[in-house]
Coordinates of C-alpha atoms and ligand atoms in Angstrom, one line a residue:
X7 CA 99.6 99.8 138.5
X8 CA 99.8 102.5 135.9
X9 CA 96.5 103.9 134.6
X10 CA 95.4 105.5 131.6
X11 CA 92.8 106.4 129.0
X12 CA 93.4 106.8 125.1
X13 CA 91.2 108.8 123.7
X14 CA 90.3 108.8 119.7
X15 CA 89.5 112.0 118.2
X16 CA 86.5 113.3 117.9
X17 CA 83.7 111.9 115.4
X18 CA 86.0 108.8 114.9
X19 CA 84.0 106.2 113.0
X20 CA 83.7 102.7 114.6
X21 CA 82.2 100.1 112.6
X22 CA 82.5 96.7 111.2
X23 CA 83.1 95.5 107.8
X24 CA 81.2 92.6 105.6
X25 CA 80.7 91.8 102.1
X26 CA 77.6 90.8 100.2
X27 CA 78.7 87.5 99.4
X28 CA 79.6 86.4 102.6
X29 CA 76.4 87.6 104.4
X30 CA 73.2 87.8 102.3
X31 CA 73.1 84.3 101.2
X32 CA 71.5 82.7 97.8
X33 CA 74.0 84.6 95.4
X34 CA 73.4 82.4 92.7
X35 CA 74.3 84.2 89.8
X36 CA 78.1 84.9 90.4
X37 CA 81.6 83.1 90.0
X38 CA 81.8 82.3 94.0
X39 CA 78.7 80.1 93.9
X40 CA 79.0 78.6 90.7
X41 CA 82.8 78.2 92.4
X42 CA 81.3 76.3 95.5
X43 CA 79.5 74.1 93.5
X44 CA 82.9 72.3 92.4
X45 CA 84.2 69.6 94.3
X46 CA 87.5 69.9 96.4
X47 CA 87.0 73.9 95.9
X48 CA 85.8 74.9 99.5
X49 CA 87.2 73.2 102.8
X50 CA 84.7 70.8 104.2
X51 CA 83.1 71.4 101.3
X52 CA 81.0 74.0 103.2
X53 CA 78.7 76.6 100.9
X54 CA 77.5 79.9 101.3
X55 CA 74.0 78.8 101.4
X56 CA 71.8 81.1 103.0
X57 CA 75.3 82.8 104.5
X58 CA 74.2 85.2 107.5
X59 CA 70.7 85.3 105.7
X60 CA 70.8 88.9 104.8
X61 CA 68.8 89.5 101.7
X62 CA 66.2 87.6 103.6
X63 CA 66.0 90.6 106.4
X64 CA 68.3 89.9 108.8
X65 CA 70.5 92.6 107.9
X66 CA 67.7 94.3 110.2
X67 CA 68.6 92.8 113.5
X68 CA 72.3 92.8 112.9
X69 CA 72.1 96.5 112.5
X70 CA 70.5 96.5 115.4
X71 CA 73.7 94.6 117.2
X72 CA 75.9 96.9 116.0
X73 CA 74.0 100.2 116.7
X74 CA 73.1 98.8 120.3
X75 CA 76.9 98.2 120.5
X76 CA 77.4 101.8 119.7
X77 CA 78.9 101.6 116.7
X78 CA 78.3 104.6 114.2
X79 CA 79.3 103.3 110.9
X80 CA 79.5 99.9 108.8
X81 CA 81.0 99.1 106.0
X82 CA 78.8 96.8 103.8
X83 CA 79.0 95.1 99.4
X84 CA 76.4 95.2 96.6
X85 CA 76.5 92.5 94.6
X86 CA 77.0 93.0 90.7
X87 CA 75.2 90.1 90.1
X88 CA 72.1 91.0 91.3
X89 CA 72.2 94.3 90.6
X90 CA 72.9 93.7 87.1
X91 CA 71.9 90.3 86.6
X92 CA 72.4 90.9 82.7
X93 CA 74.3 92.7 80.8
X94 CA 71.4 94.8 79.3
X95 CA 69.5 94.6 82.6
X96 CA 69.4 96.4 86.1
X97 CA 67.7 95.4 88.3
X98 CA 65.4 97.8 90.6
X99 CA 64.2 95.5 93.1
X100 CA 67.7 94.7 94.3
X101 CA 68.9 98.2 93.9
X102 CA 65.6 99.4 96.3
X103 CA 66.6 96.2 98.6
X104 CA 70.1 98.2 99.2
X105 CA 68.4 101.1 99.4
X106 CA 66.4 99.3 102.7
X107 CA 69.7 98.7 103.6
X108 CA 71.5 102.2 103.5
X109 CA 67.9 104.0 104.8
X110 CA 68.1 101.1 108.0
X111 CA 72.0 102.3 108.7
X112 CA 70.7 106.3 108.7
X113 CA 67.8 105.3 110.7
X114 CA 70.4 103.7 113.4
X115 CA 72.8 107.0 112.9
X116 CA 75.4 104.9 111.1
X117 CA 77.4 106.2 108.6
X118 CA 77.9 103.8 105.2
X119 CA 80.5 103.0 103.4
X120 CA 79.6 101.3 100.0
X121 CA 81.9 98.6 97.9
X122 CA 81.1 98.3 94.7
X123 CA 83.1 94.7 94.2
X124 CA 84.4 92.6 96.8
X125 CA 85.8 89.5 95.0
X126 CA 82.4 88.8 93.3
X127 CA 81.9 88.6 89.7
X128 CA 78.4 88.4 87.7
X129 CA 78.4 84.8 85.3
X130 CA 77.7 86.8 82.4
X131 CA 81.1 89.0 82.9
X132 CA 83.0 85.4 83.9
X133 CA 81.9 84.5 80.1
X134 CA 83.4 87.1 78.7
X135 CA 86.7 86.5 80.5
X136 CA 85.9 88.2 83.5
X137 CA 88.7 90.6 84.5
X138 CA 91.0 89.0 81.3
X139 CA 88.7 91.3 79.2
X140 CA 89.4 94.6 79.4
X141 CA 86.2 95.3 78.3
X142 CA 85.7 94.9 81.7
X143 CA 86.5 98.7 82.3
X144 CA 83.6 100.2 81.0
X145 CA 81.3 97.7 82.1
X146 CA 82.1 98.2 85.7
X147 CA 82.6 102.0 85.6
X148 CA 79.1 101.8 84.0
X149 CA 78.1 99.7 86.9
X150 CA 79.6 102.0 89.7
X151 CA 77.3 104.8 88.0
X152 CA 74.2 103.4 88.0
X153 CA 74.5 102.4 91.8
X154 CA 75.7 105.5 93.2
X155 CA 72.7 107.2 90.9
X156 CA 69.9 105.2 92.3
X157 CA 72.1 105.1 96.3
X158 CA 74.0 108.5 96.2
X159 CA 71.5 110.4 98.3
X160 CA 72.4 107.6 100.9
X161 CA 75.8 107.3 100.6
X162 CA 78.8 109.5 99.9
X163 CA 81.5 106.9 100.5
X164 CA 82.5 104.5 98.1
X165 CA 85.3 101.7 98.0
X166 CA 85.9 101.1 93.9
X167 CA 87.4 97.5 94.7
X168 CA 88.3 95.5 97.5
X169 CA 91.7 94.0 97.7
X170 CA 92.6 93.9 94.2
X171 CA 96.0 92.5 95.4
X172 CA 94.4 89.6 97.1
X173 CA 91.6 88.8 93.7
X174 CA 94.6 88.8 91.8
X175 CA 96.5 86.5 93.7
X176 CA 93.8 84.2 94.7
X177 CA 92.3 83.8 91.2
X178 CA 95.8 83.5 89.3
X179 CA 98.5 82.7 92.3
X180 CA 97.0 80.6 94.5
X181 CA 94.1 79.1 92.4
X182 CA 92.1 78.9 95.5
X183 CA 89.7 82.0 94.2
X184 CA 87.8 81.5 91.0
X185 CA 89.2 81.4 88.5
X186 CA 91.6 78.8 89.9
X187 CA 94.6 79.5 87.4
X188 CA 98.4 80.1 88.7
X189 CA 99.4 82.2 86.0
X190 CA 101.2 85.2 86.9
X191 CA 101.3 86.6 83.8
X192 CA 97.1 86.7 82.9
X193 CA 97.4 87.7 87.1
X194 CA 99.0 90.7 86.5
X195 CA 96.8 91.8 83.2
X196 CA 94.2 91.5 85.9
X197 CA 95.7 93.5 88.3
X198 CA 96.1 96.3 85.6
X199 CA 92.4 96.3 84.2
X200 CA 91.6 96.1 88.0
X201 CA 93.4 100.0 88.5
X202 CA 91.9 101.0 85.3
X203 CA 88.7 99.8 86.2
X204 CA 89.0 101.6 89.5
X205 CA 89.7 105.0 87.5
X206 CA 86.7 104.6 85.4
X207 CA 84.8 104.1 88.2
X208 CA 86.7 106.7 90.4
X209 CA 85.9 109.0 87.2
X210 CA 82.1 108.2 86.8
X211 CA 81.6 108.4 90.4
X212 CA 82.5 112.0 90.9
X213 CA 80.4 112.5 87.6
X214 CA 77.6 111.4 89.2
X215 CA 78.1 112.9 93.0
X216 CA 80.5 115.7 93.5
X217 CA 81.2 114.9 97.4
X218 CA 81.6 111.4 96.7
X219 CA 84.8 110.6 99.1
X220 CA 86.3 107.2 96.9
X221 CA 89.0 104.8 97.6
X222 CA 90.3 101.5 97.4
X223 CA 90.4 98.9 100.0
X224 CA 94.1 97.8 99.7
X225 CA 95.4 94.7 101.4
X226 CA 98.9 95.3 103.4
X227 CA 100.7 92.5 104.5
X228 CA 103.9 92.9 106.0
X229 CA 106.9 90.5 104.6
X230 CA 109.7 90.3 106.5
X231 CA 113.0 88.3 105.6
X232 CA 113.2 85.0 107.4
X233 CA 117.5 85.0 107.2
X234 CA 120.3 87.1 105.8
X235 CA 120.5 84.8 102.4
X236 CA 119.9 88.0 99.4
X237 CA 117.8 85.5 97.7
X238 CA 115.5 86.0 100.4
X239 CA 116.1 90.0 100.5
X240 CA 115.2 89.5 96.8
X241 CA 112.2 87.6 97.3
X242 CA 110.5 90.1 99.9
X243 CA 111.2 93.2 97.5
X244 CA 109.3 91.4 95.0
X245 CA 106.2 90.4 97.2
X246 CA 106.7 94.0 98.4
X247 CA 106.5 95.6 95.2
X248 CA 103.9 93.5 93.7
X249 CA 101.6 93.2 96.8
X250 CA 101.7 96.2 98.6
X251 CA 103.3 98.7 96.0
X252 CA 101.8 98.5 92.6
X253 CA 98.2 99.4 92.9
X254 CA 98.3 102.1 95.2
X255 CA 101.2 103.8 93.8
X256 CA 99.6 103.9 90.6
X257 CA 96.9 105.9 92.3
X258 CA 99.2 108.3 92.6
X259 CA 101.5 108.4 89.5
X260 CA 99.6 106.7 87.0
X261 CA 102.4 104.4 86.4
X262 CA 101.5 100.8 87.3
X263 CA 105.0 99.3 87.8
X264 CA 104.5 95.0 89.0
X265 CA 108.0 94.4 88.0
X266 CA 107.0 91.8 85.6
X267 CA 104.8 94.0 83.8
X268 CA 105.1 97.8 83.4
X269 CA 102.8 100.0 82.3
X270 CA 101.3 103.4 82.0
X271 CA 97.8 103.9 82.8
X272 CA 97.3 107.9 82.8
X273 CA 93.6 107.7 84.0
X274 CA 94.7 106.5 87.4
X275 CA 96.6 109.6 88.3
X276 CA 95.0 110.9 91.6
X277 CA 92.3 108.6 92.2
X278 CA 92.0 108.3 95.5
X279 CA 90.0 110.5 98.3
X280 CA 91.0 108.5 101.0
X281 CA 93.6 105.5 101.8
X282 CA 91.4 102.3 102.9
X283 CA 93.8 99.9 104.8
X284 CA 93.0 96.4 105.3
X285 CA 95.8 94.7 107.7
X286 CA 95.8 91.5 109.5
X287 CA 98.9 90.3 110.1
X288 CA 102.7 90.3 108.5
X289 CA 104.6 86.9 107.4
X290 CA 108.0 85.7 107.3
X291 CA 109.8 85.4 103.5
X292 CA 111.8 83.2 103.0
X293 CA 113.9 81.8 99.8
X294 CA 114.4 78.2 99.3
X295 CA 116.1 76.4 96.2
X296 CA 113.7 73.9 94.8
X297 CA 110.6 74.7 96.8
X298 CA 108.4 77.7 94.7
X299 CA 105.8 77.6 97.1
X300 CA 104.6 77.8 100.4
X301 CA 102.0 75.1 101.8
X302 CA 99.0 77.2 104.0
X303 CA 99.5 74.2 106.6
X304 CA 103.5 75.4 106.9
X305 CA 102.4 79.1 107.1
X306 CA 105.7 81.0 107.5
X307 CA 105.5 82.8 110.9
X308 CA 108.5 84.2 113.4
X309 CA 108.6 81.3 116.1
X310 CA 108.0 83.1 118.7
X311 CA 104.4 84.6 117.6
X312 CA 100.7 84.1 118.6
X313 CA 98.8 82.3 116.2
X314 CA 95.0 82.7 115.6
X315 CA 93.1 79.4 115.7
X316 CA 93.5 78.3 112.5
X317 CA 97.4 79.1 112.8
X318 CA 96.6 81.5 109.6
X319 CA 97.3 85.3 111.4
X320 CA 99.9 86.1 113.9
X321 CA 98.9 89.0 117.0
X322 CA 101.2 91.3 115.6
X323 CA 100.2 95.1 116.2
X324 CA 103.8 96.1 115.4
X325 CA 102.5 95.2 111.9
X326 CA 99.9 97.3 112.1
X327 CA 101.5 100.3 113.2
X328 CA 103.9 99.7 110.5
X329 CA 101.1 99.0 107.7
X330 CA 100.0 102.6 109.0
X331 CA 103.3 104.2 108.8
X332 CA 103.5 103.2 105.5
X333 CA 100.3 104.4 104.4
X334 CA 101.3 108.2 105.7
X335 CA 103.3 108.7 102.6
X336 CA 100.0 108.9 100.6
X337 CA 98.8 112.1 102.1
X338 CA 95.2 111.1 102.7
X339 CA 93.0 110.9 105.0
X340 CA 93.1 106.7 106.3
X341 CA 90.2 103.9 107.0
X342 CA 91.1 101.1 108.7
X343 CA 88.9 99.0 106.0
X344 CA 89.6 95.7 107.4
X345 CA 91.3 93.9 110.7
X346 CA 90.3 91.4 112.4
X347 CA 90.9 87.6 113.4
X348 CA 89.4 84.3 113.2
X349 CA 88.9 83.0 116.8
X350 CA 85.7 80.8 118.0
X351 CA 86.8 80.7 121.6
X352 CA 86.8 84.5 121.7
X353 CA 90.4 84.7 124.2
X354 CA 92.3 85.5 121.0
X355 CA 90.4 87.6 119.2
X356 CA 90.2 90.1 122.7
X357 CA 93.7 90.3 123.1
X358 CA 94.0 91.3 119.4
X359 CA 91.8 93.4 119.4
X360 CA 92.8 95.4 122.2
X361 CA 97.0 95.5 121.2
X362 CA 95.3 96.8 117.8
X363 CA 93.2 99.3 118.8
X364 CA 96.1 100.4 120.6
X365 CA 98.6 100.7 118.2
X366 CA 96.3 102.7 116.0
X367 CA 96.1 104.9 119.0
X368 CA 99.5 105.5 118.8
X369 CA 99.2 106.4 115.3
X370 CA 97.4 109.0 115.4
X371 CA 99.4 110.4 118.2
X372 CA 102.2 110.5 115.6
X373 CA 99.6 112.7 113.8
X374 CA 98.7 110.4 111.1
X375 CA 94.9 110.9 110.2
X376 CA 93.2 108.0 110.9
X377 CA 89.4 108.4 110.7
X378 CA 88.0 105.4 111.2
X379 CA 87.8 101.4 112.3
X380 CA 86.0 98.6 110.3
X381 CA 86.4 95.2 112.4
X382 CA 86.2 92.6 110.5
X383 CA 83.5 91.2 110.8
X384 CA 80.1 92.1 112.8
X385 CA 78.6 88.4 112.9
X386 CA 80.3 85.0 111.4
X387 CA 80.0 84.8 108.1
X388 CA 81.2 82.7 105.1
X389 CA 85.1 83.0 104.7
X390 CA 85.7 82.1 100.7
X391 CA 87.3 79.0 99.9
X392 CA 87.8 78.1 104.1
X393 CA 84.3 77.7 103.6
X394 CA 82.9 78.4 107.5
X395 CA 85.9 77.2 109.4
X396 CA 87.1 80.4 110.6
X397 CA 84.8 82.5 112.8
X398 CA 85.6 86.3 112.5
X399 CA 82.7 88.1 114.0
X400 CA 81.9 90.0 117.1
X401 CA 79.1 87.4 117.0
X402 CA 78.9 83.7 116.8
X403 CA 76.8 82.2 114.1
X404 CA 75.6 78.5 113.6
X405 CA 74.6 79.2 109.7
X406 CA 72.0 76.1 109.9
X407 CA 69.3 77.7 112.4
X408 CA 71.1 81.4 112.0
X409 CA 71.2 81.8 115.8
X410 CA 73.7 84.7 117.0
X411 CA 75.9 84.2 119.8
X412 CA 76.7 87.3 121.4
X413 CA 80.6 87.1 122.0
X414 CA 82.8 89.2 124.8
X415 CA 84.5 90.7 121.9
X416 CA 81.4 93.0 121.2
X417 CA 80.7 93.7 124.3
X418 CA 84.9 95.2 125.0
X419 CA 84.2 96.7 121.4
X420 CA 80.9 98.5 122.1
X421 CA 82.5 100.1 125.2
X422 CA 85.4 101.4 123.0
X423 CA 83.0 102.6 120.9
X424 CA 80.8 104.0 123.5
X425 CA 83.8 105.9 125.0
X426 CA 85.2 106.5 122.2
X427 CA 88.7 105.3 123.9
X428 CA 90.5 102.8 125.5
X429 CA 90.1 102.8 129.0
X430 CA 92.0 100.7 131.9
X431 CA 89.1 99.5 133.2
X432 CA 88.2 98.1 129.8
X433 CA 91.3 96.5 129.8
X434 CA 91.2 95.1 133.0
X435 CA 87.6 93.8 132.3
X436 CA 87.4 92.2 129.0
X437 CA 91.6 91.3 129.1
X438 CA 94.0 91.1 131.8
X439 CA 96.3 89.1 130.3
X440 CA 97.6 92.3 128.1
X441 CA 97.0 94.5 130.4
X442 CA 101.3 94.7 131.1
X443 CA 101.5 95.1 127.3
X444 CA 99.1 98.0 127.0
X445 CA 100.6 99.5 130.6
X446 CA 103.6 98.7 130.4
X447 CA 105.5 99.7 134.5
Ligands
BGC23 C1 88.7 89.9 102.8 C2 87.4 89.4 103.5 C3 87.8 88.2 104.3 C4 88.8 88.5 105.3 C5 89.1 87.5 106.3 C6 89.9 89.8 103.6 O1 91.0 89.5 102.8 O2 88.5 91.2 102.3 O3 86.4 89.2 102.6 O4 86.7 87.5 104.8 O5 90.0 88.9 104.6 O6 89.5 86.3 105.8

């Protein structure tokens, strides 16, 4: 049986990833609980309650899981809302309670990396029209200063925004993210105040901390054409443009080009320090006459591949390696933001894990200069509008008595981390059945 050991470079970061929303529980004062509070909005109808009960204290022991996992970094949110709970007011309690926060991570020797938004919006902001207004701009670049002022000296990392693709979509594609419209057009003015947002913020960031390192957490799905009909060919260049293309091109060029709206936004020019990559798994695309879109319950996947529990994710590490490839062409350092899959029986979620870590392996043997790994997510949390049906954490959690179960996913993680590499035996432990895959004879 062959044998190896894959070793990551030196002072590779190994965290996981989370957002304020999903863990700290009692958000009251944004769009996603307001949001949860409609009927029909969330599956089950489940809420985010008390979430993973973070800005209660448990942030504190799950640090502890993850630094007694060897892990040396995490990626965490703030919360607009709280921080600025109106538009004339900050508020200094919450900005000292993420202080805590960033002092408990430096405490453990765990690097932070901060995001500013992660799909949440403050009411006030969702009265004014939210990410409509392109008033919007100032106020978050003014927002993004006053947090790295009163956290800079704990933090030098900043994401401006995650997934701006997946907001926009969600909130004016979909409809199953607040504000619940399928509008491509407004979508798209989104998308654009989104990047000039970011640029403000990239702007007032480096105003306010010289080493700031910023980037953008940018969603990369793969779409690949289901048959030979050009329609289809048509389709995917579109999703491919739009998706993956627009935003972090723009961060580039300063052109923001979403095929349906074009437009030049200067201030985005070079405004990126780093490349942060969340990938979870590609889809087929597929044009059909008549039918403008696809159901979630007939998710569009090649026949032949592994689904995740909920049948939403395929095991696809090709994808990965191929999300990565792309991202080369931007010249920056990368962060693997976001990857992960929902899995409460914990077989999946192994074998995923392991073909991943692998294929970023191979990455950076073709010299592509990844620095880091954010699993998502260090403990189960609540997943938007699929409410708690999909379990994505190293950790169990039941949210009503907020007992952690600790699964074998953290314990293969933790030796990755501790070793700093895959080993064989590591395979062999925590998953045989890939073992052929990883080694192949
Ligand atoms: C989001 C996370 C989410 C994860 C898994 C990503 O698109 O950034 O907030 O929980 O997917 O669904």
């Amino acid at each position: 049986m062959p044998r190896a050991t894959f070793t990551f470079p030196a002072g590779f970061l190994w965290g996981t990833a989370t957002a304020a929303h999903q863990v700290e529980g009692n958000n009251l004062n944004n769009d996603w609980w307001a949001w949860e509070q409609q009927e029909g909005r969330i599956l089950n109808g489940d809420r985010s309650g008390r979430a993973s009960d973070w800005w209660a204290g448990r942030w504190r022991e799950d640090f502890d899981r993850a630094h007694e996992t060897y892990q040396n970094a995490h990626r965490l949110s703030v919360e607009w809302s709280r921080i600025q709970p109106e538009p004339d007011r900050w508020d200094e309690n919450a900005l000292d309670r993420y202080r805590q926060m960033l002092l408990g991570l430096k405490e453990r020797n765990m690097m932070a990396m901060v995001t500013l938004h992660h799909f949440t919006n403050p009411l006030w902001l969702v009265e004014m029209g939210g990410w409509e207004n392109e008033a919007v701009v100032d106020l978050f670049a003014a927002y993004s200063r006053r947090v790295v002022q009163a956290l800079g000296s704990h933090c030098n990392f900043w994401i401006t925004i995650n997934e701006p693709n997946v907001l926009m979509t969600g909130g004016y594609v979909g409809g199953d993210f607040p504000p619940g419209k399928k509008d491509l057009k407004t979508g798209l003015k989104v998308l654009s105040n989104l990047l000039k947002g970011h640029a403000a913020a990239y702007q007032a960031i480096h105003e306010v901390q010289s080493e700031a390192q910023v980037g953008v957490a940018h969603h990369w799905r793969g779409f690949l054409p289901a048959n030979k009909n050009p329609f289809t060919f048509h389709k995917k260049n579109l999703y491919d443009k739009v998706f993956n293309e627009s935003f972090p091109q723009a961060l580039v060029t300063g052109k923001f080009d979403a095929a349906l709206l074009k437009e030049n936004v200067p201030q985005a020019k070079n405004t990126q320090d780093f490349m942060g990559l969340n990938y979870y798994t590609r889809e087929l695309i597929r044009f059909e006459l008549g039918k403008r879109t696809e159901k979630l319950s007939e998710r569009p996947f090649p026949k032949d591949a592994e689904l995740s529990e909920s049948g939403t994710l395929a095991n696809d590490p090709e994808g990965f390696k191929a999300c990565i490839k792309w991202a080369r062409q931007f010249g920056k350092p990368i962060y693997i933001t976001e990857n992960g899959v929902d899995d409460s029986k914990d077989d999946f979620r192994r074998k995923y894990l392991l073909q991943h870590l692998h294929a970023m392996w191979h990455m950076i043997n073709h010299n592509i200069p990844i620095k880091g790994y954010f699993h998502w997510t260090l403990v189960d949390n609540f997943e938007w509008e699929r409410g708690w049906t999909q379990k994505f954490g190293l950790w169990g959690l039941d949210p009503a008595t907020q007992l952690r179960t600790r699964r074998k996913s953290a314990d293969l993680y933790s030796e990755v981390c501790r070793t700093n590499s895959i080993t064989s035996e590591t395979v062999e432990k925590y998953c045989p059945e890939v073992y052929n895959r990883i080694y192949p004879v």
